[in-house]
Short mmCIF file of C-alpha atoms in Angstrom, two decimals:
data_model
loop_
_atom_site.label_atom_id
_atom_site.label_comp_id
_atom_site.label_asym_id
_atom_site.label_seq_id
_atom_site.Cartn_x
_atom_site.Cartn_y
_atom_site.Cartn_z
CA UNK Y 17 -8.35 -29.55 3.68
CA UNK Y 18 -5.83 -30.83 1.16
CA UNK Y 19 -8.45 -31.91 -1.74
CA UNK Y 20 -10.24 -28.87 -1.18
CA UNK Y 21 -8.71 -26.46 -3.76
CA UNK Y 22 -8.70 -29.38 -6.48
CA UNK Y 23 -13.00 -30.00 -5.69
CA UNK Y 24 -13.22 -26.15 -5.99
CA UNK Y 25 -11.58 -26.29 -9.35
CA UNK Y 26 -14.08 -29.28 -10.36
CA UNK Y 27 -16.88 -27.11 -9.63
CA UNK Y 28 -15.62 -24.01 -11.54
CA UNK Y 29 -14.76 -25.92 -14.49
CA UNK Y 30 -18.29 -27.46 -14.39
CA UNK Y 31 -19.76 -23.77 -13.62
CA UNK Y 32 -17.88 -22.92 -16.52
CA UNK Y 33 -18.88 -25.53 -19.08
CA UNK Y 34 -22.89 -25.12 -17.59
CA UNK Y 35 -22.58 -21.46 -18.22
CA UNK Y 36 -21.35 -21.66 -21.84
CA UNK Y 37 -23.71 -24.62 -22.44
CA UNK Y 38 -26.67 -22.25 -20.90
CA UNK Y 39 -25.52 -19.41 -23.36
CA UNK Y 40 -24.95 -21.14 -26.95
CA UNK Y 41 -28.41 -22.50 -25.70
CA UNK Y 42 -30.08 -19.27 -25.40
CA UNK Y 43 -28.21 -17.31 -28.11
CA UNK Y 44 -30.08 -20.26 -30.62
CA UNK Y 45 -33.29 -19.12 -29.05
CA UNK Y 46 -32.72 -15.67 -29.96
CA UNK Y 47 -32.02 -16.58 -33.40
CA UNK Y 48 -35.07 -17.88 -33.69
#
């Protein structure tokens, strides 16, 4: 129960850092 909110925090950051990833990627799409 302890190491729970600092795993949830792991997975938002990655979450995070997918969804920008997953965005530059597609705005360079629509660019082209």
């Amino acid at each position: 129960m302890g190491c729970f909110p600092v795993f949830s925090q792991y997975i938002t950051k990655k979450a995070k850092f997918v969804t920008k990833a997953y965005f530059r990627k597609s705005q360079k799409q629509q660019r082209l």
